[in-house]
Structures are given as C-alpha cells and as structure tokens.
Short mmCIF file of C-alpha atoms in Angstrom, two decimals:
data_model
loop_
_atom_site.label_atom_id
_atom_site.label_comp_id
_atom_site.label_asym_id
_atom_site.label_seq_id
_atom_site.Cartn_x
_atom_site.Cartn_y
_atom_site.Cartn_z
CA MET E 1 -0.42 -50.62 56.35
CA THR E 2 -0.34 -51.99 60.03
CA VAL E 3 2.71 -51.73 61.70
CA SER E 4 3.77 -55.47 61.88
CA SER E 5 7.70 -55.49 62.65
CA ILE E 6 9.81 -52.90 64.12
CA ILE E 7 13.79 -52.78 63.81
CA ILE E 8 16.10 -51.51 65.56
CA VAL E 9 19.85 -50.70 64.65
CA GLY E 10 22.30 -50.61 67.43
CA GLY E 11 22.65 -53.28 70.59
CA GLY E 12 24.09 -50.73 73.44
CA THR E 13 22.35 -49.53 75.90
CA ALA E 14 20.00 -47.33 74.34
CA GLY E 15 18.77 -50.13 71.77
CA TRP E 16 18.40 -52.88 74.53
CA LEU E 17 16.23 -49.73 76.39
CA CYS E 18 13.91 -49.45 73.67
CA ALA E 19 14.05 -53.37 72.75
CA ASN E 20 12.90 -54.11 76.86
CA HIS E 21 10.17 -50.66 76.91
CA LEU E 22 8.77 -51.60 73.29
CA GLY E 23 8.37 -55.28 74.34
CA LYS E 24 6.90 -54.51 77.74
CA ARG E 25 4.30 -52.15 76.27
CA PHE E 26 3.37 -54.68 73.11
CA SER E 27 3.06 -57.91 75.51
CA ALA E 28 0.48 -56.74 77.01
CA SER E 29 -1.52 -56.14 73.51
CA THR E 30 -3.59 -59.49 72.21
CA GLU E 31 -4.87 -56.84 69.42
CA PHE E 32 -1.44 -54.86 68.15
CA SER E 33 1.69 -56.91 68.51
CA PRO E 34 4.77 -56.38 65.81
CA GLN E 35 7.73 -58.58 65.96
CA ILE E 36 10.36 -56.65 67.36
CA THR E 37 14.39 -57.35 66.52
CA LEU E 38 17.33 -56.04 67.47
CA ILE E 39 20.36 -56.26 65.15
CA ASP E 40 23.79 -55.44 66.17
CA SER E 41 27.10 -55.19 64.49
CA ASN E 42 30.17 -57.32 66.72
CA GLU E 43 32.48 -54.91 65.01
CA ILE E 44 31.36 -51.90 66.39
CA PRO E 45 31.55 -51.41 70.22
CA PRO E 46 28.87 -49.77 72.24
CA ILE E 47 30.86 -46.31 74.30
CA GLY E 48 30.05 -47.83 77.61
CA VAL E 49 30.77 -45.09 79.71
CA GLY E 50 27.50 -44.18 81.21
CA GLU E 51 27.39 -45.67 84.52
CA GLY E 52 25.89 -42.87 86.01
CA THR E 53 21.78 -42.78 86.50
CA VAL E 54 19.37 -40.95 87.84
CA PRO E 55 15.96 -41.74 90.01
CA ALA E 56 13.50 -42.35 86.71
CA ILE E 57 15.99 -45.67 86.52
CA ARG E 58 14.62 -47.28 89.15
CA GLN E 59 10.69 -46.71 88.28
CA SER E 60 11.93 -48.15 85.13
CA LEU E 61 13.74 -51.71 85.83
CA LYS E 62 10.69 -52.11 87.54
CA TYR E 63 8.36 -51.23 85.51
CA LEU E 64 10.13 -54.00 83.03
CA GLY E 65 10.76 -56.54 85.83
CA ILE E 66 14.18 -56.65 86.65
CA SER E 67 15.32 -57.80 89.80
CA GLU E 68 16.99 -55.22 91.88
CA THR E 69 19.32 -57.85 93.66
CA GLU E 70 20.66 -59.22 90.02
CA LEU E 71 21.23 -55.81 88.61
CA ILE E 72 23.91 -55.27 92.39
CA ARG E 73 25.45 -58.65 91.76
CA HIS E 74 25.72 -58.90 87.51
CA CYS E 75 26.74 -55.05 86.53
CA ASP E 76 28.24 -54.24 89.30
CA ALA E 77 25.90 -52.03 90.65
CA THR E 78 25.90 -49.33 93.96
CA PHE E 79 23.88 -47.33 94.90
CA LYS E 80 23.52 -43.30 93.86
CA GLN E 81 21.96 -40.71 95.59
CA SER E 82 23.19 -37.01 94.91
CA VAL E 83 25.95 -35.54 92.87
CA LYS E 84 28.43 -34.40 94.59
CA PHE E 85 29.96 -30.85 93.01
CA ILE E 86 33.45 -30.22 94.47
CA GLY E 87 35.12 -26.73 93.49
CA TRP E 88 32.60 -25.38 91.01
CA ASN E 89 32.46 -22.26 93.38
CA GLN E 90 35.69 -20.41 94.70
CA GLN E 91 34.00 -18.55 97.41
CA SER E 92 32.32 -21.62 99.10
CA ALA E 93 32.84 -22.74 102.48
CA PRO E 94 32.97 -25.89 101.73
CA ASN E 95 33.95 -26.42 98.72
CA TYR E 96 31.51 -28.72 97.40
CA TYR E 97 27.83 -29.17 97.42
CA HIS E 98 25.07 -32.18 97.07
CA HIS E 99 22.35 -32.00 94.25
CA VAL E 100 20.31 -34.77 96.01
CA PHE E 101 17.72 -36.83 95.46
CA ASP E 102 15.30 -36.56 97.73
CA PHE E 103 12.70 -34.47 97.28
CA PRO E 104 13.14 -30.83 99.61
CA GLU E 105 11.04 -31.79 102.52
CA LEU E 106 9.17 -28.07 102.64
CA ARG E 107 5.92 -27.24 103.93
CA SER E 108 6.25 -23.64 102.32
CA PRO E 109 8.32 -21.82 99.57
CA ASP E 110 8.29 -18.99 102.81
CA GLN E 111 10.99 -22.03 104.62
CA ILE E 112 13.67 -20.68 102.07
CA TYR E 113 13.32 -17.06 102.35
CA SER E 114 13.55 -17.39 105.79
CA TRP E 115 16.87 -19.75 104.90
CA LEU E 116 17.87 -16.84 102.76
CA ALA E 117 17.77 -14.65 105.62
CA SER E 118 19.35 -16.09 108.22
CA ALA E 119 22.22 -15.21 107.86
CA ARG E 120 23.70 -18.81 108.50
CA PRO E 121 26.35 -19.76 105.90
CA GLU E 122 27.70 -22.62 107.81
CA ILE E 123 24.36 -24.27 107.20
CA PRO E 124 24.64 -25.91 103.04
CA PHE E 125 20.66 -25.41 101.78
CA THR E 126 20.79 -29.16 101.39
CA ASP E 127 21.06 -30.19 104.95
CA MET E 128 18.02 -27.82 105.82
CA VAL E 129 15.40 -29.43 103.55
CA SER E 130 17.35 -33.17 103.39
CA ILE E 131 18.95 -35.63 104.74
CA GLN E 132 20.51 -37.13 101.99
CA GLY E 133 23.77 -34.74 101.87
CA HIS E 134 24.37 -36.01 105.89
CA LEU E 135 23.78 -39.72 104.25
CA CYS E 136 26.59 -39.53 101.65
CA ASP E 137 29.58 -37.36 103.88
CA VAL E 138 29.16 -39.84 106.59
CA GLY E 139 28.76 -43.03 103.83
CA LEU E 140 25.52 -44.89 104.57
CA GLY E 141 23.41 -46.35 101.84
CA PRO E 142 19.71 -45.47 101.15
CA LYS E 143 18.39 -47.99 102.28
CA LEU E 144 17.73 -51.14 105.14
CA ILE E 145 18.70 -54.36 103.95
CA THR E 146 15.50 -55.64 105.45
CA GLN E 147 13.73 -53.07 102.94
CA PRO E 148 12.24 -54.95 99.55
CA GLU E 149 13.49 -54.31 95.92
CA TYR E 150 13.26 -50.90 94.99
CA ALA E 151 12.43 -48.59 97.98
CA GLY E 152 14.26 -47.11 100.32
CA VAL E 153 14.71 -44.95 103.56
CA ALA E 154 15.86 -42.08 100.67
CA ASN E 155 15.61 -41.81 97.13
CA TYR E 156 18.44 -43.16 95.28
CA ALA E 157 20.16 -44.71 91.71
CA TYR E 158 22.39 -46.09 90.40
CA HIS E 159 26.15 -46.71 89.71
CA PHE E 160 26.80 -49.90 86.82
CA ASP E 161 29.38 -51.04 84.65
CA ALA E 162 27.40 -49.68 81.08
CA ALA E 163 28.97 -53.29 79.42
CA LYS E 164 26.73 -55.26 81.95
CA PHE E 165 24.13 -53.88 82.09
CA SER E 166 23.81 -53.41 78.64
CA GLN E 167 23.85 -57.66 78.96
CA LEU E 168 20.91 -57.44 81.61
CA LEU E 169 18.73 -55.51 79.41
CA MET E 170 19.31 -58.10 76.87
CA LYS E 171 18.76 -61.12 78.84
CA ASN E 172 15.52 -59.79 79.51
CA ALA E 173 14.40 -58.34 76.43
CA THR E 174 14.94 -61.16 74.44
CA GLU E 175 13.70 -63.78 77.58
CA LYS E 176 10.84 -61.78 78.36
CA TYR E 177 10.11 -60.25 76.05
CA ALA E 178 11.13 -62.34 72.86
CA VAL E 179 12.61 -59.88 71.15
CA LYS E 180 14.47 -61.47 68.56
CA HIS E 181 18.45 -60.73 68.44
CA LEU E 182 20.49 -60.34 65.18
CA LYS E 183 24.39 -59.94 64.69
CA ALA E 184 24.98 -58.26 61.66
CA ASP E 185 27.14 -55.21 59.69
CA VAL E 186 24.59 -52.94 57.58
CA GLU E 187 26.21 -52.06 54.97
CA GLN E 188 23.22 -49.84 53.53
CA VAL E 189 19.97 -47.99 53.96
CA LYS E 190 17.94 -48.34 50.79
CA ILE E 191 15.61 -45.62 50.51
CA THR E 192 12.27 -45.04 48.97
CA GLU E 193 11.45 -42.35 46.35
CA MET E 194 9.20 -40.67 49.13
CA GLY E 195 11.60 -40.04 51.63
CA ASP E 196 11.51 -43.93 53.77
CA ILE E 197 13.59 -46.23 54.50
CA GLU E 198 13.37 -49.32 52.15
CA SER E 199 15.05 -51.87 54.02
CA LEU E 200 18.47 -52.58 55.53
CA VAL E 201 21.00 -54.35 53.56
CA THR E 202 23.36 -56.47 56.09
CA LYS E 203 26.50 -58.47 55.11
CA GLN E 204 25.83 -61.38 56.68
CA LEU E 205 22.05 -61.94 56.75
CA GLY E 206 20.87 -59.75 53.51
CA GLN E 207 18.56 -57.57 52.81
CA LEU E 208 16.50 -57.03 55.47
CA ARG E 209 12.64 -55.07 56.50
CA ALA E 210 10.53 -53.91 58.50
CA ASP E 211 7.22 -51.04 58.96
CA LEU E 212 9.07 -48.92 61.51
CA TYR E 213 13.50 -48.42 62.46
CA ILE E 214 14.39 -47.29 65.38
CA ASP E 215 18.56 -45.68 65.03
CA CYS E 216 19.97 -46.77 67.92
CA SER E 217 23.76 -47.01 66.00
CA GLY E 218 25.39 -44.30 68.17
CA PHE E 219 27.26 -40.71 67.45
CA SER E 220 27.40 -42.17 63.95
CA SER E 221 23.31 -41.57 63.21
CA LEU E 222 23.36 -44.26 60.66
CA LEU E 223 19.96 -44.18 59.67
CA LEU E 224 18.52 -40.56 60.99
CA GLY E 225 21.28 -38.56 60.16
CA LYS E 226 23.07 -40.11 57.45
CA SER E 227 20.81 -41.49 55.75
CA LEU E 228 17.87 -40.02 55.93
CA GLY E 229 19.74 -36.34 56.12
CA VAL E 230 17.99 -34.88 58.87
CA PRO E 231 20.49 -31.80 60.66
CA PHE E 232 21.87 -31.70 63.61
CA VAL E 233 21.50 -28.47 65.94
CA ASP E 234 25.06 -27.75 67.58
CA LYS E 235 25.07 -26.30 70.92
CA SER E 236 29.43 -26.14 70.90
CA GLY E 237 28.29 -22.71 71.77
CA VAL E 238 26.32 -22.92 75.09
CA LEU E 239 28.16 -26.05 75.83
CA PHE E 240 31.73 -25.95 75.65
CA VAL E 241 33.28 -29.23 76.62
CA ASP E 242 33.57 -31.60 74.16
CA THR E 243 35.93 -34.22 74.80
CA ALA E 244 36.45 -37.07 77.35
CA LEU E 245 39.23 -39.30 78.59
CA ALA E 246 38.07 -42.20 80.36
CA TYR E 247 39.89 -44.73 83.00
CA GLN E 248 38.97 -47.79 84.77
CA ILE E 249 40.98 -47.99 88.44
CA PRO E 250 41.11 -50.45 91.64
CA TYR E 251 40.52 -50.12 95.17
CA GLU E 252 43.25 -50.44 97.17
CA SER E 253 41.63 -52.96 99.31
CA ALA E 254 38.58 -54.75 98.56
CA GLU E 255 36.89 -53.25 102.08
CA ALA E 256 37.37 -49.85 100.60
CA PRO E 257 34.99 -46.97 101.17
CA ILE E 258 32.15 -46.63 98.04
CA PRO E 259 31.08 -42.98 97.74
CA CYS E 260 27.08 -43.08 97.65
CA SER E 261 27.76 -40.22 95.03
CA THR E 262 29.21 -39.77 91.83
CA LEU E 263 31.89 -37.38 92.31
CA ALA E 264 32.45 -34.58 90.38
CA THR E 265 35.43 -31.91 90.63
CA ALA E 266 35.66 -28.91 88.69
CA LYS E 267 39.19 -28.36 86.57
CA LYS E 268 40.22 -25.17 84.85
CA ALA E 269 38.65 -26.62 81.25
CA GLY E 270 36.03 -28.97 82.69
CA TRP E 271 35.22 -31.35 85.37
CA ILE E 272 36.19 -34.64 86.10
CA TRP E 273 33.57 -37.48 87.44
CA ASP E 274 34.95 -40.25 89.71
CA ILE E 275 31.80 -43.40 90.53
CA GLY E 276 32.63 -45.94 92.80
CA LEU E 277 31.24 -49.36 91.48
CA SER E 278 31.67 -52.71 93.73
CA SER E 279 34.79 -54.11 91.63
CA ARG E 280 36.13 -51.15 90.82
CA ARG E 281 36.51 -47.14 90.36
CA GLY E 282 35.50 -45.50 86.50
CA ALA E 283 36.64 -41.97 86.53
CA GLY E 284 37.12 -39.48 83.31
CA TYR E 285 37.89 -35.92 82.63
CA VAL E 286 35.50 -33.79 80.43
CA TYR E 287 36.97 -30.68 79.09
CA SER E 288 37.01 -27.93 76.24
CA SER E 289 39.39 -28.58 73.26
CA SER E 290 38.76 -25.17 72.64
CA HIS E 291 40.27 -24.26 76.12
CA THR E 292 43.24 -26.77 76.52
CA THR E 293 45.40 -29.31 75.09
CA ASP E 294 45.06 -32.84 75.07
CA SER E 295 48.26 -33.44 76.88
CA ALA E 296 47.61 -30.52 79.03
CA ALA E 297 44.49 -32.62 79.92
CA GLU E 298 45.80 -36.23 80.06
CA GLN E 299 48.51 -34.23 82.80
CA ASP E 300 45.71 -33.21 84.94
CA PHE E 301 43.81 -36.05 84.86
CA ALA E 302 46.54 -38.36 85.66
CA ARG E 303 47.35 -35.89 88.70
CA TYR E 304 44.00 -36.45 89.71
CA LEU E 305 43.84 -39.58 89.67
CA GLY E 306 47.88 -40.19 91.31
CA LEU E 307 49.05 -41.60 88.33
CA GLN E 308 52.15 -41.00 86.26
CA GLU E 309 50.64 -39.40 83.00
CA ASN E 310 53.20 -42.22 81.04
CA ASP E 311 52.24 -45.38 82.90
CA VAL E 312 48.98 -44.63 81.52
CA ASN E 313 46.63 -45.18 78.31
CA PHE E 314 43.41 -43.23 78.52
CA ARG E 315 40.19 -43.94 76.15
CA LYS E 316 39.56 -40.58 74.20
CA ILE E 317 35.78 -40.31 73.56
CA PRO E 318 35.73 -37.50 71.31
CA MET E 319 31.37 -35.59 71.47
CA ARG E 320 29.31 -33.85 69.84
CA VAL E 321 27.43 -31.75 71.30
CA GLY E 322 23.93 -30.80 70.47
CA TYR E 323 20.92 -32.85 68.48
CA ARG E 324 19.24 -33.44 65.66
CA GLU E 325 16.65 -31.40 63.92
CA LYS E 326 14.01 -33.84 64.20
CA PHE E 327 14.29 -37.30 66.52
CA TRP E 328 11.40 -38.45 64.39
CA GLN E 329 11.34 -38.94 60.74
CA LYS E 330 9.48 -40.54 58.06
CA ASN E 331 9.55 -44.76 59.23
CA CYS E 332 12.68 -44.08 61.45
CA VAL E 333 13.11 -43.18 65.06
CA ALA E 334 16.39 -41.99 66.82
CA ILE E 335 16.97 -43.02 70.57
CA GLY E 336 19.44 -42.62 71.88
CA LEU E 337 23.04 -41.13 70.65
CA SER E 338 21.92 -40.99 67.25
CA GLN E 339 19.44 -38.47 69.25
CA GLY E 340 21.82 -36.35 70.49
CA PHE E 341 24.37 -35.93 73.68
CA VAL E 342 25.11 -32.60 76.07
CA GLU E 343 27.73 -34.43 78.53
CA PRO E 344 27.99 -36.85 80.71
CA LEU E 345 26.83 -33.88 83.84
CA GLU E 346 23.87 -35.07 85.54
CA ALA E 347 23.32 -38.09 83.84
CA THR E 348 21.60 -36.77 81.04
CA GLY E 349 22.31 -39.43 78.79
CA LEU E 350 21.08 -42.06 80.24
CA LEU E 351 17.90 -40.34 81.30
CA MET E 352 16.91 -39.11 77.79
CA PHE E 353 17.85 -42.76 76.35
CA ASP E 354 15.58 -44.26 79.13
CA ALA E 355 12.31 -41.18 78.77
CA THR E 356 12.36 -41.23 75.02
CA ALA E 357 12.27 -44.66 74.28
CA LYS E 358 9.43 -45.19 77.12
CA MET E 359 7.52 -42.08 74.94
CA LEU E 360 8.46 -44.03 71.75
CA ALA E 361 6.02 -47.38 73.26
CA GLU E 362 3.47 -45.30 74.48
CA LEU E 363 2.96 -43.40 71.05
CA ILE E 364 3.82 -46.26 68.57
CA PRO E 365 0.79 -46.39 66.28
CA SER E 366 -0.76 -49.49 64.65
CA SER E 367 -0.93 -48.15 61.81
CA SER E 368 1.72 -46.34 59.42
CA SER E 369 -0.47 -43.98 57.96
CA THR E 370 -0.77 -42.24 61.24
CA PHE E 371 3.30 -41.22 61.37
CA PRO E 372 3.04 -37.84 60.03
CA VAL E 373 1.18 -36.97 63.13
CA VAL E 374 2.95 -38.85 65.60
CA ALA E 375 6.02 -38.12 64.66
CA LYS E 376 5.22 -34.31 65.13
CA GLN E 377 3.94 -35.09 68.55
CA PHE E 378 6.56 -36.79 69.40
CA ASN E 379 9.47 -34.32 68.24
CA LYS E 380 7.98 -31.46 69.80
CA ILE E 381 7.86 -33.17 72.92
CA VAL E 382 11.75 -34.73 72.63
CA ARG E 383 12.12 -30.88 71.23
CA ALA E 384 11.68 -29.78 74.20
CA ALA E 385 12.87 -32.20 77.22
CA TRP E 386 16.44 -31.63 74.90
CA ASP E 387 16.28 -27.77 75.29
CA ASN E 388 15.49 -28.35 78.87
CA VAL E 389 18.50 -30.22 79.38
CA VAL E 390 20.72 -27.69 77.47
CA ASP E 391 19.57 -24.91 80.24
CA PHE E 392 19.79 -27.11 82.96
CA ILE E 393 23.52 -28.38 82.19
CA LYS E 394 24.82 -24.65 81.22
CA LEU E 395 23.40 -23.42 84.71
CA HIS E 396 25.99 -25.06 86.07
CA TYR E 397 28.77 -23.16 84.68
CA CYS E 398 26.91 -19.77 84.03
CA ILE E 399 26.69 -19.11 87.67
CA SER E 400 29.78 -20.42 88.85
CA ASP E 401 32.41 -17.79 90.91
CA ARG E 402 35.42 -19.31 89.25
CA THR E 403 37.45 -16.62 87.43
CA ASP E 404 40.46 -18.86 87.15
CA SER E 405 40.74 -19.88 83.69
CA ASP E 406 39.16 -18.62 79.86
CA PHE E 407 36.96 -21.76 80.48
CA TRP E 408 34.93 -20.38 83.51
CA ASN E 409 34.84 -16.64 82.52
CA ASP E 410 32.80 -17.63 78.89
CA ASN E 411 30.83 -19.79 80.34
CA ARG E 412 29.74 -16.80 81.85
CA GLU E 413 29.65 -14.68 78.81
CA LEU E 414 25.83 -14.02 78.24
CA ASN E 415 26.05 -14.84 74.49
CA GLY E 416 26.44 -18.47 75.34
CA VAL E 417 23.32 -18.64 77.60
CA PRO E 418 19.92 -19.58 76.46
CA ASP E 419 17.86 -16.56 76.45
CA SER E 420 15.21 -19.20 78.20
CA LEU E 421 17.93 -20.02 81.02
CA GLN E 422 18.37 -16.12 81.45
CA GLU E 423 14.50 -15.29 82.01
CA LYS E 424 14.75 -17.45 84.96
CA LEU E 425 17.78 -16.15 86.23
CA GLU E 426 16.58 -12.89 86.16
CA SER E 427 13.39 -13.49 87.59
CA TRP E 428 14.78 -15.86 90.71
CA ARG E 429 17.53 -12.97 91.47
CA TRP E 430 13.96 -11.10 93.12
CA ARG E 431 12.22 -14.60 94.26
CA THR E 432 12.77 -17.85 94.93
CA PRO E 433 12.15 -20.26 91.89
CA ASN E 434 8.42 -22.23 92.56
CA THR E 435 6.76 -24.86 90.74
CA TYR E 436 4.95 -21.76 88.30
CA ASP E 437 7.95 -21.83 86.22
CA PHE E 438 8.14 -25.50 85.62
CA PRO E 439 4.49 -25.85 83.52
CA ASN E 440 5.91 -28.87 81.17
CA LYS E 441 5.34 -32.11 83.28
CA LEU E 442 7.25 -33.94 80.76
CA GLY E 443 10.30 -31.79 81.24
CA ILE E 444 13.41 -33.65 82.45
CA PHE E 445 14.69 -31.68 85.08
CA HIS E 446 12.51 -29.36 87.86
CA TRP E 447 11.80 -26.79 90.45
CA GLU E 448 13.96 -29.02 93.29
CA ASN E 449 16.52 -30.01 91.16
CA TYR E 450 16.88 -25.85 90.25
CA LEU E 451 16.98 -25.42 94.27
CA TYR E 452 19.40 -27.57 94.87
CA VAL E 453 22.25 -26.43 91.75
CA LEU E 454 21.04 -22.66 92.71
CA TYR E 455 21.51 -22.43 95.97
CA GLY E 456 23.98 -25.29 96.38
CA MET E 457 26.51 -22.59 94.09
CA ASP E 458 25.13 -19.70 96.35
CA PHE E 459 23.23 -17.84 93.66
CA LYS E 460 22.01 -14.46 95.42
CA THR E 461 18.25 -13.74 95.43
CA SER E 462 16.79 -11.00 97.33
CA SER E 463 16.14 -12.47 100.97
CA VAL E 464 12.99 -10.63 101.44
CA HIS E 465 12.05 -12.16 105.13
CA ARG E 466 8.93 -13.65 105.17
CA GLU E 467 7.44 -15.94 108.39
CA SER E 468 7.85 -19.43 107.72
CA GLU E 469 5.56 -21.76 108.74
CA ASN E 470 7.82 -23.94 110.04
CA PRO E 471 11.46 -22.74 110.70
CA ASP E 472 12.22 -25.49 112.53
CA LEU E 473 13.09 -27.62 109.47
CA THR E 474 16.67 -27.52 109.60
CA GLY E 475 16.39 -29.59 113.76
CA GLN E 476 13.70 -32.41 112.13
CA CYS E 477 16.40 -32.88 109.52
CA SER E 478 19.08 -33.33 111.87
CA ARG E 479 16.94 -35.29 114.06
CA ARG E 480 16.07 -37.44 111.34
CA PHE E 481 19.19 -38.20 110.96
CA THR E 482 20.79 -39.11 114.03
CA GLU E 483 17.87 -41.69 113.92
CA LEU E 484 19.38 -42.98 111.11
CA ASN E 485 22.74 -43.06 111.39
CA LEU E 486 22.08 -46.11 114.15
CA LYS E 487 20.29 -48.01 111.55
CA LEU E 488 21.48 -47.59 107.84
CA ASP E 489 25.06 -49.56 107.20
CA LYS E 490 27.80 -48.54 105.11
CA HIS E 491 27.41 -48.59 101.49
CA ARG E 492 29.92 -51.37 101.26
CA ASP E 493 28.39 -53.25 103.74
CA LEU E 494 25.07 -52.92 102.36
CA ILE E 495 26.07 -54.03 98.87
CA ASN E 496 27.74 -56.91 100.68
CA LYS E 497 24.86 -58.45 102.19
CA ILE E 498 22.34 -57.66 99.34
CA LYS E 499 25.03 -60.20 97.63
CA GLN E 500 24.96 -62.27 100.09
CA TYR E 501 21.16 -62.41 100.94
CA GLY E 502 19.74 -60.62 98.34
CA LEU E 503 16.66 -58.15 98.62
CA LYS E 504 12.48 -59.39 98.91
CA LYS E 505 10.27 -58.82 96.09
CA ILE E 506 7.89 -55.85 96.46
#
C-alpha cells in the first residue's frame, strides 16, 4: 500500500505549482519518493488570466528555487505592492484607498483609536501606518537594484503573464525535480467498487494508473466532481459576480509608466481589474449577470478602455462561484479551479492554489491506508480557508456606501452576508479588530488585511479615545517615505535594470 506514483491531471498554473511543491518535498526524501507525472492536453487551453498574486508567492518561488530575475525576464513580470480600490465608496475623498502588502507599523492597537478620534479624515488610514500607499501613488518600485532576489524595502508580490508563468513552473518541475510530463487526453476515468479511481483511460497513451490522483482540470473538475461525484457548494447567493470579460491592451509607448498596484475600479454591476505587465496591460470586467446584461457590460468595459465596442472582441469567461463539499475524496485530491473559485478580487485564486498545493505536499502519507485520516484533516483545513476567503471578499461589497445600483444595494442585504462576517462586523462597531479575532494561523486573510479594507472604506468604529504610545506615527511614515523617495527607482526603470543586469542571489 506504499504510495509509489502520483498523477496530476491538468497543466495550468495549479497543476505545475502542485508538481513543483510535490517535487520539492520528495526530492529531499531518501525513503519516500513517489514518481510524479503530470498529464495535460493540447485540446484544453488553460484559463490564463490569473495575472495577480499576493506576497506569499515570493516565499514559494524562493522555496522552489526559481530565480526572481528569471521570473521578471521571462514572464513579463512586474512588482505589485497593493490593490488600489477606486470608487468602492461614493462618499470618500479621495475616492480610492490602498490595500497594501506591508504590515501596519503599529506599536499598539491604541494608535488605531487615536486615528479614529483625530478628526483628520484627509489622512487615509493606510498613510498613517505604512509608507507603501505613497510608494504606489508616485510609481516607485519596492526594492533597490542592489538588493538581492526576494528582498525589498517594502513587501511585494507580482503581476505576470499567467501562460508564461506556467511554462516557467513546468521547466523548473521537469528539470529540477524530474517530474514526468505527458501529453494526453483523458477520455474515461475508471472507478473501483470501493469508489476509488482505478485508472485513467487516455486517447494517446492508453490506460494510466497511480496510487494518488490530483485533479487540476479546472472548472470541469473531471476527477473529483464529474467522476467521483463530490457535490459543489454554491456561493452565488453571497458573492454575486459570475462572469468576466478579459482583454489585453498595449502601452501607448515603450516607456509608459507601470502602476505598482492592481487597479480595481468599481462599476454598477461589478468591478474592473487593470494590471500592468512590462509589455502590456491586462484588464477585465467582473460582473454579476443577474444585475446587468452581457451587452451592457461590454459597453461599460469598452468605455473604460477608451475603445469602441464594435472594434474589440472580449474574451468571455463564465465563473462558477463556490467550492467542492470535499477536496480530498478516496484517492483523489483537487487543487486549483477544480477545488473552487470565488472571483479574482484580492488574487485569491492563485493564493489558494499555492497554499493548498504546499499543504498537500506536506501531508501526503507514505501509505494509502492513511488516506482517510489525512483527507479528513485536509478537508477541514481547506474548507475553513475557503470560508475565510468568502468572508473577506464579501467584506469589500457589504460595507460599501454605494447606492447607485441594485448590485451594491443587494450586497448589503443581511441574508447574503455570512453569519461569521456579520458577527465580526457587529463587534468591530464597538472596538477595532485585533489578533484574537483571527486565531486560525492557517487562515488566508488576517488582522492587517481587514484593517486596511475596513478603514480604507470608512467603516465606523466607536472612536473612544485612548492615549497612544506613539501618536506621531504618521510623521514617522512621512519621514521614511521622504528618505526612500530619493533612493528608489521608478517602477519601469527598476524592471528595465533587472532585465539588463539581474539581481544578486541571496
């Protein structure tokens, strides 16, 4: 019953991330080292629009031995320091806020109360506790060219071409970790009387067998959903956006500035992402098909891009919002879109793919007899992580003060807000969030993420004044920004230098 072979079905970002994490884990083992094989099809193209990430991806890339310089050179990658939310509140001035990646420089929770009671609404919360919003607004990169790979003066993630990123992951997995790569179309999944997967029947290679099968087949969920019949937990009653229009736009010139943020601009039926790569922009309109028509969405999107609707052919992507009831069933585990998806806001897709792939690599036992025990643990953790993601994404919508459409009004209806989020919001009306609200260390979003979104969107907490240990935190951030402003390169200049000279290895 030794696990001697693992087959991954699907060669997109999720599949190759999983292959790398498994390869890394087993390459260091002398006693337990199953053969890892990835099967993908030329007939099924990957979704390929997941171009935004969060800082956790840096830890994974470094852990997997992937060069940051190579990432930037070969994946059109740029740096991402925040999500810039534009127009999510109608009453705010300015009409945007940053969810930055730096941890807030708070010495005490009392400093939040000081800010709430200061009666200085012209100073955004982010600017009081971090310099990173300033760096984004003036277009500066998060590191010096003299700093080594994966180091910086501010926390950061990346924007990159998703298809090229998958190719980089494939190269790393096959060359460094000896992952076997097969091209084949799965035509049939054979199931045993006990409900396990017995084999995969492929068009080109016949029957293939393994001890563990990993489903990275995308929205189709070929193994876990279609073949093993694991039900889907629909979350469309909580998160309304279910359709995306995607488009790629060239820069006006080779020297055009590159934003250091994902731009997320609110619209009447959803929001538009705008991501700057080194060679182009990638944009998309994510909307609720229950609150607008496809034709109206195309018009809104074309207007945002400054194009005539008849001159463009948008790529339309239907999205099933929710997750599987289980993620590990019998001898099959789902990673990626086959596991679940909520929407692109806050780059939760790639974040979940990476986190669950790494966890799977650490939990796989050497004997299949232990699968039921490990599966129970895996399912519990991943379910909690998905619920955490759903809460955090819903937060952005349900605390907005926009009243210009049914979409925003419906998002505030309590019957669409999870009880877990309602309880937190009720508590936070009388006190600020703290780390005790997030006891699960394996949760995806934490205290600092909620702080940036809550107070970026002018959430009202009773401002009972308490003396702060360091009331001049805003001044400290301002002085540090002034110092770094003289040292840091503009974002495009930094990318060009890295492409030309490369970064030092750590």
